[in-house]
Tab-separated table of C-alpha atoms in Angstrom:
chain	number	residue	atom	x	y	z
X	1	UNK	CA	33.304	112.474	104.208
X	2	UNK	CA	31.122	112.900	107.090
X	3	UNK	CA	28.579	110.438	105.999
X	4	UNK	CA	31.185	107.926	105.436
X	5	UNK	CA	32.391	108.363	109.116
X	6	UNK	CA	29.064	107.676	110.320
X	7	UNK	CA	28.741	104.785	108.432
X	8	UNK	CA	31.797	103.001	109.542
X	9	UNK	CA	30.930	104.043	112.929
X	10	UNK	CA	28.222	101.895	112.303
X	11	UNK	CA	30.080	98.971	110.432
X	12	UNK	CA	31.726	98.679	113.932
X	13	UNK	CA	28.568	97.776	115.846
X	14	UNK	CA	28.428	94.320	114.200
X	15	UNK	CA	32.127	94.118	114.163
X	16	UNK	CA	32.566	94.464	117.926
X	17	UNK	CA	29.345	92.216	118.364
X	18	UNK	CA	31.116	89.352	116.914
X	19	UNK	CA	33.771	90.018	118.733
X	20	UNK	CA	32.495	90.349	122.587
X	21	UNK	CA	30.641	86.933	121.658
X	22	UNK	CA	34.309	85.363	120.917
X	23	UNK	CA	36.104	86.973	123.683
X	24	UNK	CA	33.599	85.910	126.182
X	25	UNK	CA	33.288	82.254	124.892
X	26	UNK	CA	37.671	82.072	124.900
X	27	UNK	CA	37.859	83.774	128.327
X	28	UNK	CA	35.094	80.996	129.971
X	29	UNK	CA	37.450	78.258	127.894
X	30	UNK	CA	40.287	79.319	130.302
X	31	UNK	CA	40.868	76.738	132.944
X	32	UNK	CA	40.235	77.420	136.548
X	33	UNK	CA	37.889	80.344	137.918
X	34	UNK	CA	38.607	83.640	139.719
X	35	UNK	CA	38.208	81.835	143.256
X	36	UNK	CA	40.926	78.820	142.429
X	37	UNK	CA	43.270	81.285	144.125
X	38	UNK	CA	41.255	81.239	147.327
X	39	UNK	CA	41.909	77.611	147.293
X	40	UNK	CA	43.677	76.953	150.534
X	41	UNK	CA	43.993	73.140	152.700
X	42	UNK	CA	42.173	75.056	155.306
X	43	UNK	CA	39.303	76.267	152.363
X	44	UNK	CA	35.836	74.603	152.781
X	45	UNK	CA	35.168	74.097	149.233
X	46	UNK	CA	31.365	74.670	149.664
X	47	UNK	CA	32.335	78.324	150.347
X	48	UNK	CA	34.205	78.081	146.979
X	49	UNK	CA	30.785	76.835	145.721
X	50	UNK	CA	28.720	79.539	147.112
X	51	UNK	CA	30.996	82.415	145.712
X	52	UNK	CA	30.569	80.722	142.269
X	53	UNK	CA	26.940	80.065	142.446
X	54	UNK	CA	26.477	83.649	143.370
X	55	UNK	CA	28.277	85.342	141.070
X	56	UNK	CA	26.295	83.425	138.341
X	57	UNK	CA	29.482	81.202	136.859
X	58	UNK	CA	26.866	78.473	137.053
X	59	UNK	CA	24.967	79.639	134.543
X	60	UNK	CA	25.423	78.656	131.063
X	61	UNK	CA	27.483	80.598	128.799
X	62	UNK	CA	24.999	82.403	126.932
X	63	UNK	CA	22.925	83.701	129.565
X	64	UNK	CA	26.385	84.903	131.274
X	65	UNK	CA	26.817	86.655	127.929
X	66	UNK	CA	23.327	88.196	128.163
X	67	UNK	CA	23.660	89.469	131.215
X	68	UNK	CA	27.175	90.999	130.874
X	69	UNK	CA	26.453	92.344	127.371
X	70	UNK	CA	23.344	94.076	128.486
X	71	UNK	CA	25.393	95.748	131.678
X	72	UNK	CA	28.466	96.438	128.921
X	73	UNK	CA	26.507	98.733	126.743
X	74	UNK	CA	25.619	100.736	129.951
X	75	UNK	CA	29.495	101.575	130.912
X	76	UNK	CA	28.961	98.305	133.307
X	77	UNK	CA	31.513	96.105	133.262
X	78	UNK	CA	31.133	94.559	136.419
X	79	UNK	CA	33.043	94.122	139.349
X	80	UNK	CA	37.133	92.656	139.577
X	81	UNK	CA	37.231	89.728	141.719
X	82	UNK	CA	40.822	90.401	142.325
X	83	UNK	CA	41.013	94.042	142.913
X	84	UNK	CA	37.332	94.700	144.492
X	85	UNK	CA	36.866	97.584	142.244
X	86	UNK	CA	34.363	98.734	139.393
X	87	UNK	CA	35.975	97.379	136.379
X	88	UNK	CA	34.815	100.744	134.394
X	89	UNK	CA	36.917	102.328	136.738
X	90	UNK	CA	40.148	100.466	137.402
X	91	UNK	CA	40.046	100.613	133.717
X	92	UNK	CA	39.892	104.293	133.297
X	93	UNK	CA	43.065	104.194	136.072
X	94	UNK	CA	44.899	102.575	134.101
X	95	UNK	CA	44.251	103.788	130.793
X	96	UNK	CA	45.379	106.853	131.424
X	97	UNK	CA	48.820	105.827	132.361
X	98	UNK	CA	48.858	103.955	129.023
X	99	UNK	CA	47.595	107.056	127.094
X	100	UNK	CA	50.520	109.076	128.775
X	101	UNK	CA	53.157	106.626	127.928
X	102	UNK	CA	51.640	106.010	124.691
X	103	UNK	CA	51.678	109.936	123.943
X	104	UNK	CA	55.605	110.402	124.649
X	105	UNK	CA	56.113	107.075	122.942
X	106	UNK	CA	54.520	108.714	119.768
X	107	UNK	CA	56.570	111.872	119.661
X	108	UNK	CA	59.877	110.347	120.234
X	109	UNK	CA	59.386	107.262	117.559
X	110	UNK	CA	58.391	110.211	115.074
X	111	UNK	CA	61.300	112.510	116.269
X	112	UNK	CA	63.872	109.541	115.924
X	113	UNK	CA	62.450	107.728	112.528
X	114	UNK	CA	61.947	111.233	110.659
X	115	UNK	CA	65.000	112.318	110.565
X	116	UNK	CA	66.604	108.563	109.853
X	117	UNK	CA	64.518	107.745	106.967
X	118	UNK	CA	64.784	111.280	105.513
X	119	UNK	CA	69.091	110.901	105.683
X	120	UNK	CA	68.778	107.420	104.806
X	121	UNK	CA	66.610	108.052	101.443
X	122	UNK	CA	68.705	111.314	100.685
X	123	UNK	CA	71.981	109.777	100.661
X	124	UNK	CA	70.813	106.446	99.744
X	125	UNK	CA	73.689	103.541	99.060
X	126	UNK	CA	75.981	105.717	101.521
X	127	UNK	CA	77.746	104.685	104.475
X	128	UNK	CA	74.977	107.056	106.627
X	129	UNK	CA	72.229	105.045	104.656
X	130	UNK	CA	73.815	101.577	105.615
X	131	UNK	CA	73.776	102.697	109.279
X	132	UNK	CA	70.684	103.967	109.228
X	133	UNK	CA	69.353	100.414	107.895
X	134	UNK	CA	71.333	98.701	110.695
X	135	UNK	CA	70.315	100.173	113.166
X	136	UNK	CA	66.737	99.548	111.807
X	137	UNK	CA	67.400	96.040	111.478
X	138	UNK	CA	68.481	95.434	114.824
X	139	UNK	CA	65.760	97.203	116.408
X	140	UNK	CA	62.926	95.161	114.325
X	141	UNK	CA	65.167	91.723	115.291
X	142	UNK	CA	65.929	92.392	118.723
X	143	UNK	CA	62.573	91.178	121.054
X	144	UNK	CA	61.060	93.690	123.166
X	145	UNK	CA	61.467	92.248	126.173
X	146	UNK	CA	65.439	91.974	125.558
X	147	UNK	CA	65.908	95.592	124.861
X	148	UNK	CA	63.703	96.377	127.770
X	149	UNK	CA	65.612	94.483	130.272
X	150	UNK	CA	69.183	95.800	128.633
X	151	UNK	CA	67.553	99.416	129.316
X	152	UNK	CA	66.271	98.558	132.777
X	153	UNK	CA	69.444	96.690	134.152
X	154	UNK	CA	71.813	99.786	132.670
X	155	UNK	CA	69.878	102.910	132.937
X	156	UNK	CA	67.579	101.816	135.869
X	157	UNK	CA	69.857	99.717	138.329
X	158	UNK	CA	73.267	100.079	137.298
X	159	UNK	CA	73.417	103.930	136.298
X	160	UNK	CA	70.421	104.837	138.270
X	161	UNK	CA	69.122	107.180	136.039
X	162	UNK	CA	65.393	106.277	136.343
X	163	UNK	CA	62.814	104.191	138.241
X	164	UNK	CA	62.191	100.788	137.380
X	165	UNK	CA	58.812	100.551	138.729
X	166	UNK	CA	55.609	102.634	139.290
X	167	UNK	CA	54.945	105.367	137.825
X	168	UNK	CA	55.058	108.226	140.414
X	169	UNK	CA	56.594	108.532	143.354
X	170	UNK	CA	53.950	108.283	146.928
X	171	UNK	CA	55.739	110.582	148.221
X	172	UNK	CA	54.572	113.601	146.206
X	173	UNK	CA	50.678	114.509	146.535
X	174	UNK	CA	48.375	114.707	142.894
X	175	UNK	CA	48.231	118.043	141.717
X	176	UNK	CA	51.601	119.452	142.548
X	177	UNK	CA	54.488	120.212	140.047
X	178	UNK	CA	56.578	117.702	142.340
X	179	UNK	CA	53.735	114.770	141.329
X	180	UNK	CA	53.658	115.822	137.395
X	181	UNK	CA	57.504	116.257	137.020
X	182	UNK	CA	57.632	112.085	139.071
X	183	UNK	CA	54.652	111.385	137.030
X	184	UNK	CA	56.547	112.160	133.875
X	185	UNK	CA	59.811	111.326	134.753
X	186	UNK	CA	58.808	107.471	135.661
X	187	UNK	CA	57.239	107.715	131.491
X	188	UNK	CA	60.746	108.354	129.574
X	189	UNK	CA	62.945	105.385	130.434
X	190	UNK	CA	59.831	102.906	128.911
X	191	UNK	CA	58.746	105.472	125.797
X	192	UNK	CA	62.410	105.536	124.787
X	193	UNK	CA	62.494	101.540	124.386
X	194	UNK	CA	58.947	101.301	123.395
X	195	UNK	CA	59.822	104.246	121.168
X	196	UNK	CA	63.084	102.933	119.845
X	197	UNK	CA	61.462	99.012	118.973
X	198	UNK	CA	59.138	100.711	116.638
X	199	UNK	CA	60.869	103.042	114.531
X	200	UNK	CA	61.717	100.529	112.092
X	201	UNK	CA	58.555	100.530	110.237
X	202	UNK	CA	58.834	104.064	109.751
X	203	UNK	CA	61.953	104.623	108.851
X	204	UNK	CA	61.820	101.833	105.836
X	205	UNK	CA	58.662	103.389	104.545
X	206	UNK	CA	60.100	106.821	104.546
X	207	UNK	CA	63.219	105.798	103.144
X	208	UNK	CA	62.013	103.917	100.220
X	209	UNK	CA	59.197	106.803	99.645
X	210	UNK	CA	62.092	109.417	99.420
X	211	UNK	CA	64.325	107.313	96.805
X	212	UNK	CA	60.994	106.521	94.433
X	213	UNK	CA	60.101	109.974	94.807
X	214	UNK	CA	63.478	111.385	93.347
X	215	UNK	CA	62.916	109.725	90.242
X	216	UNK	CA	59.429	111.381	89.447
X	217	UNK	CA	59.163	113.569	86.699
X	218	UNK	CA	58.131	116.670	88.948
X	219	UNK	CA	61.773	116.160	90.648
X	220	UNK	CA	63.251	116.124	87.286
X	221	UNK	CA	61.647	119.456	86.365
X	222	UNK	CA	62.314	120.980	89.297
X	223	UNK	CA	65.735	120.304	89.185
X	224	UNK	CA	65.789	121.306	85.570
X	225	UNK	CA	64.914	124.772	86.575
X	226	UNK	CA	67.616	125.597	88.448
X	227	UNK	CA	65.980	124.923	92.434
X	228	UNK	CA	68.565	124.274	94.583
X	229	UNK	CA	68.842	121.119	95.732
X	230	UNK	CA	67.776	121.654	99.200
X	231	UNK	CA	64.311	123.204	98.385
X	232	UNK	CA	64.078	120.299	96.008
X	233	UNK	CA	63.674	117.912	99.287
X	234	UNK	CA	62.038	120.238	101.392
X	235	UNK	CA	59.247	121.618	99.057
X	236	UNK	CA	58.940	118.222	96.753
X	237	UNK	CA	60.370	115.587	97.750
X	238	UNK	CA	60.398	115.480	101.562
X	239	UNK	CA	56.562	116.598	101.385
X	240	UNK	CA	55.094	114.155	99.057
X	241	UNK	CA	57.334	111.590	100.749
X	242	UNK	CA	55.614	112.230	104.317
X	243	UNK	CA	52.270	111.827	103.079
X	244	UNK	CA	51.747	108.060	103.412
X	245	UNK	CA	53.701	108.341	106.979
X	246	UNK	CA	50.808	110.704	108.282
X	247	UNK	CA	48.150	107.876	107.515
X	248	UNK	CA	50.459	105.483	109.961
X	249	UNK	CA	49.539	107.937	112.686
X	250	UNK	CA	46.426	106.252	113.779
X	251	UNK	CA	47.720	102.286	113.196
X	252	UNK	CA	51.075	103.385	115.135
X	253	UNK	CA	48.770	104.808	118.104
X	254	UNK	CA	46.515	101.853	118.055
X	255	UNK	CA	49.693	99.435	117.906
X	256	UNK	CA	51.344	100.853	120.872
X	257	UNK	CA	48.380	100.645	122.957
X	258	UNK	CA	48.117	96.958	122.077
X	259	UNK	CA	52.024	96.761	122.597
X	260	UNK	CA	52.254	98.387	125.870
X	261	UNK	CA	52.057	94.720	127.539
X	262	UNK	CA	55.346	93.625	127.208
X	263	UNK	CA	56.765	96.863	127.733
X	264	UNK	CA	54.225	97.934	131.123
X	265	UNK	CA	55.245	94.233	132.391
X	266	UNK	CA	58.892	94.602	132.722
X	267	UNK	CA	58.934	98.223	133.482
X	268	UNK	CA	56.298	97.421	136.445
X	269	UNK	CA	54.163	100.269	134.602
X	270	UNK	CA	50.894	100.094	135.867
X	271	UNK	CA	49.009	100.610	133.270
X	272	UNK	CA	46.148	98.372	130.386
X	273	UNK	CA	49.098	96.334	129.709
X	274	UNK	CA	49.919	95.447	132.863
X	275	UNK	CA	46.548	94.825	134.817
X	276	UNK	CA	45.932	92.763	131.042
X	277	UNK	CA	48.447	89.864	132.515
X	278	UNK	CA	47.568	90.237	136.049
X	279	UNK	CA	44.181	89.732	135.175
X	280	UNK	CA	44.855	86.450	133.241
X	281	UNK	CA	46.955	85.344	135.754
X	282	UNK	CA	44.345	85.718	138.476
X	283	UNK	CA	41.099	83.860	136.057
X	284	UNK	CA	39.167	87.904	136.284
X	285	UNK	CA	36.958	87.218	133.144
X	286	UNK	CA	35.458	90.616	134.303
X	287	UNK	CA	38.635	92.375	133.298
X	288	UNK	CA	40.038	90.615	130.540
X	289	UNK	CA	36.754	90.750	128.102
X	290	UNK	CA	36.533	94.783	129.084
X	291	UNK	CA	40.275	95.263	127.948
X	292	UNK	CA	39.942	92.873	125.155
X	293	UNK	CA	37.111	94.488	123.910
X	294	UNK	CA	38.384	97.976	124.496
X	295	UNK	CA	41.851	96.860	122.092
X	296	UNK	CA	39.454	95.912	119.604
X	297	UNK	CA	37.886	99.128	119.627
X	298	UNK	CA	40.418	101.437	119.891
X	299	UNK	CA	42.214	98.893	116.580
X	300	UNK	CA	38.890	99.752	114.110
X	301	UNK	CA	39.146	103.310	115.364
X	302	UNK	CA	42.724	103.442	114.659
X	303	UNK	CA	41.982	102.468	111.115
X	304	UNK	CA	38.768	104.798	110.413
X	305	UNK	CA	41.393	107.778	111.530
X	306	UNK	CA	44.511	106.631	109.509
X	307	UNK	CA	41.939	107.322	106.537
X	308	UNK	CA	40.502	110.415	107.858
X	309	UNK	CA	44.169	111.569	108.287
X	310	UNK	CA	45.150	110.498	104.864
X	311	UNK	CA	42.283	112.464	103.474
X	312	UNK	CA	42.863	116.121	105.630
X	313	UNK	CA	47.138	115.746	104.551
X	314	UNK	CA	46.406	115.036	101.055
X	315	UNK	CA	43.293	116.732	99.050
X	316	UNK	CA	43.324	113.966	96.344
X	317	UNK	CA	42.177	111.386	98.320
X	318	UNK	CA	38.917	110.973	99.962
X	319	UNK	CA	37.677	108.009	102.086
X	320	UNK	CA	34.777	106.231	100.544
């Protein structure tokens, strides 16, 4: 298995090759430059000029490319124009706040779809089943951005129950159990919705699992034997069923990172999501090929550990 890690370690050289070359070809396709918004009636536009022609946006495309690839592989990813800062860094900021709401986002979409799918596939065709599939439905129909307003105007504004912006509160300094317990309690009111929009996949999957499952000969002979009914799910069917939703792990990590845009935006969550549309918004190239490249990364290595997962939770299989 090791080997075969290695080796699609190293698939993902080319892979990410190909695509820094398209991401940095798309992002100088984008009209205007990071200096438009400098553009003032009182803005000499020979200093516009000068700031371009130093920072090499002059140059054509693939020697920008060269020069920002051969920086990349070094941890370089330049400087922002907009926020003044080492990309590498402002990066690292912010990913962290997206690995934190990503984390709790995790944990509660498992802790709600689990259960769910399990009652829905159990007493499949009831009336617990049918609500379980509604509520499933709604959530896959319903855009993110609606939900996440509903849950910010009633829980943040109306009720008051959380923030709606930041994510801790200045007036608490890092380190202190007064900063962690802000820190964390500015993370639940956006991991509930984030966690709630993607249960659905989960919960379908599970459920169907559970009802093909009870119709497998090793069910039938375990019932035939006299096992009660309840270590019949718990020791058969429930276990095998669970199987697949282990190897989801890594594409349901991968997806919320990528998802955390819509959900970051709204909440005014600083974190990848967020500084990925301020950065579009302000023309900072620097920024959006780093991120874009970084999603890309983080989706092949989301795939390489759904099978790596798959193989650890069930002996049978191994990744080739």
């Amino acid at each position: 298995m090791w080997k075969t890690i290695v080796r699609r370690f190293l698939f993902m050289i080319p892979q990410l090759f190909v695509l820094s070359v398209l991401i940095f070809i798309l992002a100088k396709f984008m009209p205007g430059d990071p200096f438009t918004g400098l553009i003032t009636p009182e803005t000499d536009p020979s200093r516009i000029e000068e700031l371009t022609e130093k920072a090499g946006l002059n140059d054509p495309w693939h020697i920008q490319y060269v020069r920002w690839i051969a920086r990349a592989v070094q941890g370089d990813f330049g400087m922002s124009y907009t926020f003044k800062r080492d990309v590498a860094s402002l990066i690292g900021e912010r990913a962290l706040n997206t690995f934190w709401l990503s984390f709790l986002s995790v944990i509660l979409l498992y802790a709600i779809a689990i259960p769910l799918g399990i009652l829905a596939g159990r007493y499949h065709n009831s009336r617990l089943d049918k609500t379980v599939i509604f509520y499933s439905f709604f959530t896959y129909a319903i855009p993110t951005f609606v939900l996440s307003l509903i849950f910010l105007y009633i829980f943040g504004y109306k009720l008051e129950w959380f923030p709606t912006s930041g994510s801790v509160d200045i007036n608490y300094e890092p380190g202190t159990l007064g900063y962690i317990w802000s820190k964390s309690y500015h993370i639940i009111l956006p991991a509930i919705t984030y966690a709630i929009l993607g249960t659905t996949g989960v919960i379908q999957y599970l459920r169907s699992e559970i009802i093909d499952t009870k119709t497998m000969d090793f069910v039938r002979t375990a019932r035939s034997k006299g096992i009660p009914t309840r270590k019949v799910y718990s020791k058969h069917i429930i276990r095998n069923s669970l199987l697949p939703i282990a190897a989801f792990l890594g594409f349901t990590i991968t997806g919320l990172l990528g998802g955390s845009i819509f959900i970051e935006t709204i909440f005014g969550y600083p974190g990848m999501g967020q500084l990925f549309v301020s950065s579009i918004s302000s023309r900072d190239y620097s920024v959006i090929t780093a991120l874009v490249m970084l999603y890309g990364f983080l989706t092949l290595l989301g795939s390489l550990l759904s099978d790596i997962i798959m193989s650890i939770v069930d002996p049978r299989i191994r990744i080739e």
